[in-house]
XYZ file of C-alpha atoms in Angstrom:
642
model
C -14.492 -51.466 -38.544
C -16.647 -49.858 -35.841
C -14.957 -46.939 -34.116
C -15.668 -46.798 -30.379
C -16.446 -43.310 -29.082
C -13.219 -41.527 -28.143
C -12.139 -38.199 -26.679
C -8.676 -36.933 -27.514
C -6.606 -33.772 -27.491
C -5.686 -31.981 -30.690
C -4.179 -28.637 -31.712
C -5.877 -26.602 -34.434
C -3.558 -24.433 -36.495
C -5.247 -21.467 -38.127
C -4.715 -17.722 -38.634
C -5.416 -16.168 -35.244
C -5.358 -12.713 -33.707
C -3.962 -12.430 -30.198
C -6.472 -11.668 -27.456
C -4.098 -9.286 -25.712
C -4.541 -7.990 -22.153
C -7.860 -7.160 -20.524
C -8.745 -3.543 -19.833
C -7.538 -2.903 -16.235
C -10.091 -0.140 -15.528
C -13.237 -1.348 -13.736
C -16.279 -1.013 -16.040
C -18.333 1.463 -14.027
C -20.565 2.885 -16.744
C -24.043 1.514 -17.472
C -24.202 -1.269 -20.006
C -25.255 -0.080 -23.467
C -26.721 -3.370 -24.663
C -28.554 -3.451 -27.980
C -30.883 -6.295 -26.962
C -33.461 -4.228 -25.101
C -37.073 -3.563 -25.958
C -38.368 -0.104 -26.756
C -40.751 0.891 -23.951
C -43.408 1.676 -26.581
C -43.792 -2.053 -27.262
C -44.184 -3.417 -23.712
C -47.948 -2.909 -23.411
C -48.566 -4.938 -26.570
C -46.565 -7.993 -25.495
C -47.887 -11.204 -23.930
C -47.859 -10.848 -20.167
C -45.177 -13.484 -19.502
C -42.889 -12.067 -22.186
C -43.237 -8.500 -20.888
C -42.622 -9.650 -17.309
C -39.485 -11.614 -18.153
C -38.180 -8.842 -20.418
C -38.271 -6.530 -17.410
C -36.889 -9.058 -14.922
C -33.298 -8.817 -13.729
C -31.815 -6.542 -16.409
C -28.048 -6.295 -16.297
C -26.871 -2.791 -15.357
C -23.166 -3.417 -15.801
C -20.653 -6.221 -16.257
C -18.785 -6.081 -12.950
C -17.000 -8.086 -11.630
C -15.924 -9.056 -15.163
C -13.393 -6.938 -17.004
C -13.631 -5.614 -20.535
C -11.576 -7.559 -23.097
C -10.410 -5.009 -25.675
C -6.706 -5.743 -26.088
C -7.022 -7.747 -29.316
C -6.109 -6.530 -32.793
C -6.670 -7.402 -36.435
C -3.275 -8.915 -37.255
C -3.573 -12.678 -37.688
C -0.766 -15.191 -37.897
C -0.787 -19.002 -37.801
C -1.203 -20.184 -34.242
C -2.170 -23.275 -32.313
C -5.502 -23.495 -30.463
C -6.029 -26.361 -28.037
C -8.972 -28.550 -29.006
C -10.756 -31.646 -27.722
C -12.167 -34.069 -30.286
C -15.159 -36.350 -29.579
C -15.600 -39.013 -32.251
C -17.546 -42.135 -33.075
C -18.009 -43.895 -36.413
C -20.632 -41.337 -37.523
C -19.636 -37.896 -36.189
C -16.541 -35.919 -35.271
C -17.005 -32.932 -32.932
C -14.255 -30.405 -32.159
C -14.513 -28.387 -28.935
C -12.335 -25.415 -27.901
C -12.134 -25.504 -24.077
C -9.962 -22.387 -23.904
C -12.510 -20.336 -25.857
C -15.742 -20.751 -23.941
C -16.063 -24.439 -24.803
C -17.137 -23.488 -28.322
C -18.211 -26.436 -30.506
C -16.137 -25.359 -33.503
C -16.929 -28.179 -35.909
C -19.357 -31.088 -36.326
C -18.601 -33.370 -39.259
C -20.896 -36.133 -40.483
C -18.311 -38.732 -41.439
C -20.302 -40.920 -43.903
C -20.982 -37.890 -46.141
C -17.923 -35.822 -45.063
C -20.233 -32.832 -44.574
C -19.451 -30.043 -42.121
C -22.788 -29.410 -40.423
C -21.838 -26.045 -38.884
C -20.332 -22.822 -40.159
C -16.669 -23.328 -39.305
C -14.741 -20.083 -39.177
C -11.355 -20.518 -40.899
C -9.789 -17.873 -38.626
C -9.883 -16.786 -35.001
C -10.736 -13.080 -35.041
C -12.156 -11.485 -31.884
C -14.657 -8.660 -32.273
C -16.647 -6.524 -29.840
C -19.866 -8.533 -29.577
C -19.724 -10.115 -26.119
C -21.075 -8.284 -23.095
C -17.454 -7.671 -22.101
C -15.968 -7.256 -25.577
C -14.054 -10.086 -27.220
C -16.168 -12.658 -29.101
C -15.721 -14.641 -32.307
C -18.064 -16.169 -34.856
C -18.651 -19.763 -35.904
C -19.693 -23.094 -34.404
C -21.987 -23.481 -31.392
C -21.669 -21.009 -28.537
C -22.990 -21.704 -25.020
C -24.492 -18.391 -23.894
C -25.084 -17.988 -20.166
C -25.353 -14.891 -18.008
C -27.540 -12.122 -19.381
C -29.039 -10.862 -22.622
C -26.158 -10.775 -25.098
C -23.125 -12.887 -25.866
C -21.562 -14.444 -22.774
C -18.547 -12.891 -21.057
C -16.981 -16.377 -21.250
C -16.841 -16.349 -25.079
C -13.035 -16.125 -25.086
C -12.326 -17.557 -21.625
C -11.151 -21.020 -20.573
C -13.536 -23.567 -19.107
C -12.738 -26.616 -16.990
C -12.932 -29.858 -18.977
C -12.657 -33.529 -18.060
C -13.699 -37.044 -19.036
C -16.864 -38.337 -17.351
C -18.743 -41.658 -17.700
C -21.675 -41.428 -20.124
C -25.062 -43.112 -19.606
C -24.414 -45.712 -22.339
C -21.023 -46.780 -20.961
C -18.980 -44.556 -23.292
C -17.305 -41.289 -22.253
C -18.676 -37.774 -22.008
C -16.734 -34.532 -22.259
C -17.761 -32.293 -19.386
C -17.233 -28.527 -19.539
C -17.950 -26.417 -16.460
C -17.283 -22.984 -14.994
C -18.521 -20.335 -12.581
C -20.532 -17.647 -14.403
C -19.620 -14.422 -12.622
C -22.344 -11.987 -13.706
C -24.978 -14.039 -11.888
C -22.669 -16.119 -9.625
C -23.944 -19.432 -10.992
C -22.092 -22.694 -11.689
C -23.012 -24.497 -14.898
C -21.963 -27.546 -16.892
C -22.202 -28.781 -20.477
C -21.883 -32.548 -21.049
C -21.244 -33.700 -24.631
C -21.290 -37.322 -25.762
C -21.687 -39.487 -28.841
C -23.367 -42.837 -28.243
C -21.790 -45.582 -30.334
C -23.304 -45.609 -33.806
C -25.298 -42.421 -33.218
C -25.763 -39.730 -35.858
C -26.498 -37.222 -33.085
C -24.288 -35.409 -30.631
C -26.033 -35.221 -27.254
C -25.504 -32.153 -25.078
C -26.750 -32.141 -21.485
C -26.800 -28.723 -19.805
C -27.304 -27.870 -16.152
C -27.356 -24.448 -14.450
C -27.447 -24.435 -10.642
C -28.386 -21.764 -8.122
C -26.725 -22.580 -4.793
C -27.823 -19.275 -3.240
C -30.668 -18.675 -0.787
C -32.225 -16.147 -3.164
C -33.678 -16.371 -6.676
C -31.391 -15.389 -9.539
C -32.265 -14.095 -13.045
C -31.008 -16.703 -15.500
C -30.333 -16.750 -19.219
C -29.281 -19.374 -21.744
C -29.126 -19.533 -25.537
C -27.210 -22.057 -27.617
C -26.129 -20.118 -30.724
C -25.491 -22.268 -33.804
C -23.704 -20.727 -36.798
C -24.579 -22.283 -40.175
C -23.590 -21.291 -43.736
C -25.573 -18.294 -44.948
C -27.111 -19.959 -47.993
C -28.987 -22.495 -45.858
C -32.797 -22.763 -45.868
C -34.310 -22.486 -42.379
C -37.056 -24.897 -41.300
C -38.876 -24.562 -37.984
C -42.366 -25.583 -36.795
C -43.776 -22.057 -36.456
C -45.970 -19.796 -38.551
C -45.299 -16.581 -36.642
C -42.281 -14.906 -35.062
C -41.290 -11.906 -32.988
C -39.023 -9.665 -35.081
C -36.368 -7.526 -33.374
C -33.905 -5.229 -35.133
C -31.335 -2.603 -34.254
C -34.129 -0.025 -34.026
C -35.091 -1.929 -30.813
C -38.713 -2.625 -31.780
C -40.231 -6.041 -31.024
C -43.143 -6.893 -33.300
C -45.119 -10.022 -34.083
C -44.890 -10.910 -37.778
C -45.389 -13.937 -40.039
C -42.368 -16.254 -39.914
C -40.075 -15.158 -42.763
C -39.930 -17.322 -45.867
C -36.566 -18.501 -47.104
C -36.839 -16.062 -50.021
C -37.333 -13.212 -47.520
C -34.391 -14.416 -45.441
C -32.079 -14.379 -48.482
C -33.205 -10.890 -49.519
C -33.505 -9.271 -46.081
C -31.927 -5.791 -46.251
C -30.751 -5.410 -42.649
C -29.633 -7.413 -39.634
C -32.517 -8.798 -37.591
C -33.591 -11.398 -35.045
C -36.632 -13.601 -35.570
C -37.842 -15.374 -32.429
C -40.145 -18.131 -33.615
C -43.435 -18.589 -31.793
C -43.534 -22.373 -31.463
C -46.878 -23.829 -30.344
C -46.617 -25.355 -26.876
C -47.584 -28.795 -28.169
C -44.972 -28.950 -30.944
C -41.589 -30.587 -30.691
C -38.701 -28.144 -30.177
C -36.413 -28.167 -33.237
C -34.883 -25.984 -35.953
C -32.978 -27.009 -39.087
C -30.703 -25.353 -41.651
C -30.520 -27.230 -44.975
C -28.757 -26.566 -48.274
C -30.433 -26.419 -51.684
C -30.273 -30.198 -51.960
C -32.060 -30.617 -48.643
C -29.024 -31.658 -46.551
C -27.795 -29.963 -43.390
C -28.074 -29.671 -39.618
C -30.975 -30.116 -37.239
C -30.996 -29.082 -33.586
C -33.645 -30.430 -31.228
C -34.088 -30.609 -27.465
C -36.282 -31.510 -24.561
C -39.110 -29.045 -24.025
C -37.277 -27.099 -21.302
C -35.285 -25.287 -23.970
C -38.336 -23.414 -25.202
C -37.235 -20.732 -27.673
C -35.942 -20.910 -31.248
C -34.422 -18.019 -33.141
C -32.905 -16.971 -36.460
C -30.304 -14.204 -36.663
C -29.324 -12.833 -40.052
C -26.947 -10.090 -41.107
C -28.986 -8.957 -44.096
C -27.871 -7.866 -47.542
C -27.183 -4.205 -46.701
C -23.632 -2.851 -46.889
C -23.226 -2.780 -43.096
C -24.221 -6.416 -42.682
C -21.943 -7.503 -45.511
C -19.094 -5.518 -43.943
C -19.598 -7.224 -40.596
C -19.575 -10.648 -42.267
C -16.176 -9.900 -43.835
C -14.955 -8.362 -40.576
C -15.486 -11.571 -38.612
C -13.689 -13.952 -40.958
C -11.529 -14.061 -44.084
C -12.985 -12.186 -47.072
C -14.297 -14.534 -49.723
C -14.976 -17.450 -47.364
C -18.760 -17.060 -47.174
C -21.073 -15.710 -44.518
C -23.275 -17.307 -41.908
C -26.671 -17.275 -40.238
C -27.344 -18.257 -36.651
C -30.083 -20.619 -35.533
C -30.502 -20.571 -31.782
C -32.287 -22.277 -28.899
C -32.998 -20.697 -25.525
C -34.789 -20.922 -22.190
C -37.254 -18.124 -22.961
C -39.443 -17.213 -25.919
C -37.079 -14.371 -26.915
C -33.491 -13.414 -26.234
C -34.624 -10.248 -24.473
C -35.800 -12.094 -21.347
C -34.436 -13.595 -18.167
C -36.100 -16.461 -16.320
C -36.230 -16.940 -12.552
C -34.062 -19.665 -11.047
C -35.366 -20.375 -7.568
C -33.095 -20.641 -4.509
C -31.125 -23.877 -4.194
C -32.557 -25.244 -7.426
C -31.400 -26.014 -10.948
C -32.431 -25.958 -14.594
C -31.405 -28.727 -16.976
C -32.231 -30.011 -20.439
C -30.844 -32.101 -23.272
C -29.995 -30.942 -26.802
C -29.159 -33.042 -29.859
C -27.275 -31.992 -33.001
C -27.060 -34.077 -36.155
C -27.605 -34.373 -39.919
C -31.010 -34.073 -41.580
C -32.053 -34.603 -45.189
C -35.511 -33.365 -46.100
C -37.541 -31.426 -48.649
C -38.461 -27.843 -47.842
C -41.730 -28.345 -45.953
C -41.393 -28.152 -42.159
C -43.899 -30.952 -41.590
C -41.922 -33.278 -43.848
C -38.688 -32.312 -42.084
C -40.225 -33.031 -38.696
C -41.316 -36.457 -39.913
C -37.753 -37.162 -41.102
C -36.411 -35.978 -37.740
C -38.865 -38.223 -35.894
C -37.691 -41.188 -37.943
C -34.004 -40.408 -37.333
C -34.328 -39.381 -33.666
C -37.760 -39.871 -32.081
C -38.903 -37.273 -29.591
C -39.343 -40.010 -27.013
C -35.735 -41.050 -27.490
C -34.531 -37.533 -26.680
C -36.639 -37.525 -23.515
C -35.283 -40.953 -22.580
C -31.687 -39.828 -23.165
C -32.308 -36.846 -20.893
C -33.707 -39.076 -18.143
C -30.725 -41.423 -18.505
C -28.257 -38.515 -18.342
C -29.656 -36.841 -15.216
C -28.047 -39.279 -12.705
C -24.726 -38.934 -14.544
C -24.775 -35.140 -14.236
C -23.429 -35.635 -10.692
C -20.699 -38.086 -11.748
C -17.291 -36.912 -10.628
C -14.916 -36.010 -13.473
C -12.030 -38.287 -14.269
C -9.005 -37.162 -16.263
C -8.775 -33.374 -16.347
C -8.373 -32.159 -19.934
C -8.397 -28.366 -19.452
C -8.491 -25.872 -16.590
C -10.724 -22.818 -16.276
C -10.567 -19.959 -13.768
C -10.151 -20.020 -10.002
C -13.236 -17.900 -9.260
C -15.446 -20.917 -8.670
C -12.960 -22.362 -6.192
C -12.977 -19.077 -4.281
C -16.771 -19.058 -4.055
C -16.929 -22.698 -2.981
C -14.361 -22.024 -0.242
C -16.336 -19.009 0.948
C -19.694 -20.777 1.208
C -18.606 -24.418 1.610
C -20.965 -25.411 -1.187
C -21.202 -29.028 -2.332
C -21.584 -29.183 -6.118
C -21.386 -32.820 -7.239
C -20.083 -33.219 -10.755
C -18.457 -29.797 -10.988
C -15.502 -29.626 -8.609
C -13.894 -26.236 -8.169
C -10.641 -27.359 -6.606
C -8.355 -25.152 -4.535
C -5.446 -25.881 -6.853
C -7.176 -23.758 -9.530
C -6.808 -20.621 -7.382
C -4.348 -18.178 -8.939
C -2.877 -14.707 -8.633
C -6.186 -12.962 -9.371
C -7.900 -14.720 -6.462
C -5.009 -14.423 -3.976
C -5.913 -11.088 -2.324
C -9.564 -12.125 -2.018
C -8.550 -15.422 -0.439
C -6.508 -13.385 2.068
C -9.551 -11.202 2.778
C -11.662 -14.323 3.317
C -9.193 -15.990 5.693
C -7.510 -13.047 7.441
C -10.201 -10.359 7.250
C -7.943 -7.812 5.552
C -7.162 -6.910 1.968
C -3.394 -7.030 1.345
C -1.564 -4.060 -0.080
C 0.571 -4.996 -3.126
C 4.310 -5.513 -2.691
C 5.051 -3.475 -5.808
C 3.321 -0.642 -7.602
C 1.026 -1.922 -10.342
C -2.504 -1.382 -11.641
C -5.081 -2.684 -9.142
C -6.543 -6.119 -9.717
C -10.141 -7.186 -10.265
C -12.887 -6.179 -7.844
C -15.486 -8.615 -6.527
C -18.819 -6.879 -6.060
C -21.280 -9.483 -4.729
C -22.920 -8.501 -1.407
C -20.911 -10.980 0.655
C -17.602 -9.607 -0.634
C -18.787 -6.032 -0.171
C -19.640 -6.846 3.437
C -16.134 -8.217 4.002
C -14.575 -5.085 2.510
C -16.696 -2.879 4.770
C -15.406 -4.622 7.912
C -11.772 -4.881 6.771
C -9.128 -2.327 7.852
C -9.641 0.798 5.722
C -6.420 0.794 3.697
C -6.375 2.770 0.407
C -6.663 -0.334 -1.768
C -9.502 -1.684 0.389
C -11.349 1.629 0.020
C -10.791 1.552 -3.740
C -12.335 -1.920 -4.086
C -15.095 -1.075 -1.612
C -15.994 1.985 -3.671
C -16.251 -0.113 -6.840
C -18.508 -2.626 -5.050
C -20.675 0.161 -3.624
C -20.973 1.781 -7.048
C -22.092 -1.523 -8.534
C -24.719 -1.854 -5.798
C -26.133 1.574 -6.708
C -24.794 3.374 -3.609
C -22.944 5.977 -5.613
C -22.646 8.610 -2.911
C -20.983 6.144 -0.544
C -18.703 4.946 -3.367
C -17.492 8.495 -3.932
C -16.836 8.900 -0.203
C -14.793 5.667 -0.165
C -12.670 6.819 -3.109
C -12.179 10.287 -1.617
C -11.067 8.791 1.732
C -8.561 6.604 -0.081
C -7.022 9.609 -1.867
C -5.682 10.955 1.421
C -3.194 8.106 1.924
C -3.024 6.231 -1.382
C 0.429 5.826 -2.937
C -1.300 5.403 -6.311
C -3.825 8.146 -7.109
C -4.804 7.536 -10.728
C -7.166 4.559 -10.173
C -9.137 6.582 -7.611
C -9.143 9.774 -9.673
C -10.425 7.857 -12.677
C -13.301 6.377 -10.650
C -14.185 9.843 -9.357
C -14.046 11.214 -12.908
C -16.564 8.608 -14.056
C -18.812 9.563 -11.131
C -18.556 13.232 -12.153
C -19.489 12.387 -15.734
C -22.494 10.354 -14.646
C -23.652 13.301 -12.500
C -23.160 15.819 -15.316
C -20.051 17.552 -13.919
C -18.058 17.329 -17.123
C -15.499 20.070 -16.380
C -14.580 18.488 -13.049
C -14.448 15.090 -14.720
C -11.984 16.484 -17.274
C -9.854 17.911 -14.450
C -9.715 14.566 -12.717
C -8.964 12.664 -15.907
C -6.076 14.996 -16.695
C -4.718 14.631 -13.164
C -5.168 10.845 -13.276
C -3.264 10.527 -16.544
C -0.435 12.724 -15.228
C -0.194 10.518 -12.132
C -0.187 7.337 -14.192
C 2.625 8.619 -16.419
C 4.728 9.430 -13.350
C 3.977 6.076 -11.731
C 4.280 3.556 -14.560
C 7.420 1.523 -14.139
C 7.998 0.009 -17.574
C 6.484 -0.641 -20.970
C 5.166 -4.024 -19.929
C 1.747 -5.317 -20.901
C -0.143 -4.216 -17.783
C 1.169 -0.655 -17.781
C 0.682 -0.264 -21.533
C -2.903 -1.493 -21.237
C -3.596 0.901 -18.350
C -2.091 3.841 -20.240
C -4.119 3.075 -23.354
C -7.402 2.615 -21.453
C -7.034 5.698 -19.265
C -5.653 7.797 -22.129
C -8.604 6.977 -24.357
C -11.117 7.948 -21.676
C -9.170 11.096 -20.774
C -9.030 12.335 -24.367
C -12.776 11.793 -24.792
C -13.504 13.664 -21.552
C -11.231 16.574 -22.469
C -12.625 16.875 -25.986
C -16.156 16.886 -24.555
C -15.350 20.200 -22.816
C -13.249 21.526 -25.736
C -9.882 21.335 -23.942
C -7.987 20.302 -27.034
C -4.527 21.297 -25.807
C -4.780 18.958 -22.833
C -6.231 16.220 -25.034
C -3.256 16.599 -27.369
C -0.911 16.356 -24.370
C -2.481 13.037 -23.379
C -2.225 11.785 -26.963
C 1.484 12.576 -27.152
C 2.223 10.574 -23.984
C 0.562 7.387 -25.206
C 2.923 4.604 -26.209
C 3.830 4.793 -29.929
C 2.398 1.328 -30.528
C -0.876 2.393 -28.905
C -1.184 5.421 -31.180
C -0.922 3.147 -34.218
C -3.887 0.984 -33.183
C -7.045 1.556 -35.189
C -9.084 2.699 -32.198
C -6.548 5.446 -31.553
C -6.286 6.412 -35.216
C -10.012 7.176 -34.983
C -9.306 9.142 -31.788
C -6.583 11.055 -33.636
C -9.056 12.027 -36.367
C -11.483 13.256 -33.695
C -8.696 15.242 -32.071
C -7.607 16.810 -35.360
C -11.173 17.883 -36.125
C -11.491 19.434 -32.661
C -8.277 21.347 -33.325
C -9.767 22.795 -36.519
C -7.750 20.576 -38.868
C -10.462 18.692 -40.816
C -8.312 18.011 -43.873
C -5.699 16.277 -41.720
C -8.493 14.316 -40.072
C -9.630 13.202 -43.522
C -6.060 12.161 -44.258
C -6.309 9.711 -41.345
C -9.325 8.134 -43.067
C -7.564 8.128 -46.422
C -4.523 6.395 -44.950
C -6.857 3.699 -43.628
C -7.440 2.202 -40.205
C -9.397 -0.638 -38.612
C -10.996 -0.228 -35.186
C -10.577 -3.770 -33.870
C -13.005 -3.290 -30.965
C -15.753 -1.509 -32.884
C -18.981 -2.286 -31.024
C -21.831 -4.198 -32.611
C -24.298 -1.596 -33.904
C -21.820 1.286 -33.398
C -22.004 4.186 -35.834
C -19.190 6.396 -34.537
C -17.054 6.092 -37.672
C -19.913 7.115 -39.949
C -20.880 10.052 -37.749
C -17.332 11.417 -37.704
C -17.028 10.993 -41.476
C -20.266 12.972 -41.958
C -18.769 15.859 -39.968
C -15.725 15.915 -42.220
C -17.220 15.603 -45.708
C -20.386 15.240 -47.757
C -18.863 12.345 -49.706
C -20.461 8.898 -49.286
C -19.018 6.804 -46.477
C -16.441 4.401 -47.980
C -17.620 0.796 -47.925
C -14.787 -0.408 -45.689
C -15.948 2.018 -42.958
C -19.647 1.203 -43.277
C -20.809 -0.903 -40.310
C -24.333 0.519 -40.068
C -26.835 -2.089 -38.924
C -30.195 -0.392 -39.350
C -32.235 1.475 -41.954
C -31.098 5.063 -42.587
C -34.510 6.475 -41.608
C -34.223 4.979 -38.119
């Protein structure tokens, strides 16, 4: 019996860690992103690569907040999923988690074509923190993992070009203020999942744009790609042209690394990951999706530790094969005013011997290049089709922007009914010209920092909360002196001082005034402790975030007594979190109690939000003892000599 293509809802039950609350403190510090090129290499790069690597770098993640409230405790939980199925393939999409394609099963052989993570475990890999491994991730925004990795997207049914149904995902990407959509469909009888992607720039100015589709596959796969050379990038931040790695080299690679394959302009765009018997996944696309990449963790202890960290021990590791708009993942491309970028991707099974030429011939037989181009041409008119049944709801930020500018975005409606509590004060500013003061004392909400919102804040009545948000927007724009003046003006009348004092403390730190920063952090934490009304989620998150920064600032100027005072006023549950167990060890060492600090290590802890490439645990251990770093604390991602 032939199964007609269907889209249905489903709930996945798997061990899952809770995401927890976002960090309520605005991320004012510069972004420490690992995907940046060492300046020593720029002169040796091709001109277009060097230009795009220096174009539109992200300086911070505002207006997005940091997501660091998750932990490491997993319990069975339900995750909403959407299933697209025909008689050949079954695809599972997670609309509440960035639209991740979590699974792609070839039904005739019952093979899972992707690496499917058996757990949901956030880790600190996204630009704003929480991210998880497995499946296919749609990366938009800026160099790094998207801030939408663990955020909901809008989803709905849409007519497909062949008369079946598509699943449309769409959202407003806030780092670059760009709407985008991902259309997934399975033509009847097809062995390939089609994915149409469109990114639009409705602004009257060009915008730096970024896209990579990251595909996780089981680690033991052989990688086939039509390239003889690649650009290698590691955690030492050097970009070098090298021969494309052989599969033997990939299996034995000692450290984590990226290989950006240098595909000849005339070759078809594709990459495959096959098992020892020659079976696996192939990804191909229209030529607009230019780049192809391999990411591997390597065989070193740090890479192996990260593999276990992101899933259940003993369940196997993964590689990532990727496809992007640029030659490397270190670049942004220009999206002209009032224009768009679009392309079509296809994912499906491939069986082939090891040679890339033979694999490409098999791919051409299964899915001709001309057929992909034809499918793209057929899809383009349907990209504007209005969604039918709504299957999931994303954020209200797109609706706010559409209301502000009266943009018409066929195919991706951002309806007013998606506006929520986070957008409410900004909607009031838009319609009434003033920013409302809250009816009850609570941590301040999110700040919008785009020029048009900053202009509205500058002309609004200068209430304390307006000045606070204006200062954050000015800081983001690089006008730090004016930001400090806005925060200082707000202090005179503000009922809540700690948010302003914390912003001023960050400004002091950035200017090198570390003693004054410590003073302000101590005062801010005192004010927060007097103000907090309960032990609810928002106040606990604010106390943890401000307390962590305050302790670091106080220890930096050797004021251990005050740091200890902050520690003792944290919530008991906060002090038990792994991040704060590490802070406790740092505090004990500063107090001259190294053996007690070692006892913290011996008792064991897990820093849930340990940053990709971070070495803070190893550095602290080296200050405490000459013993080798225990394997469960070893997350080092680069050679020791680097």
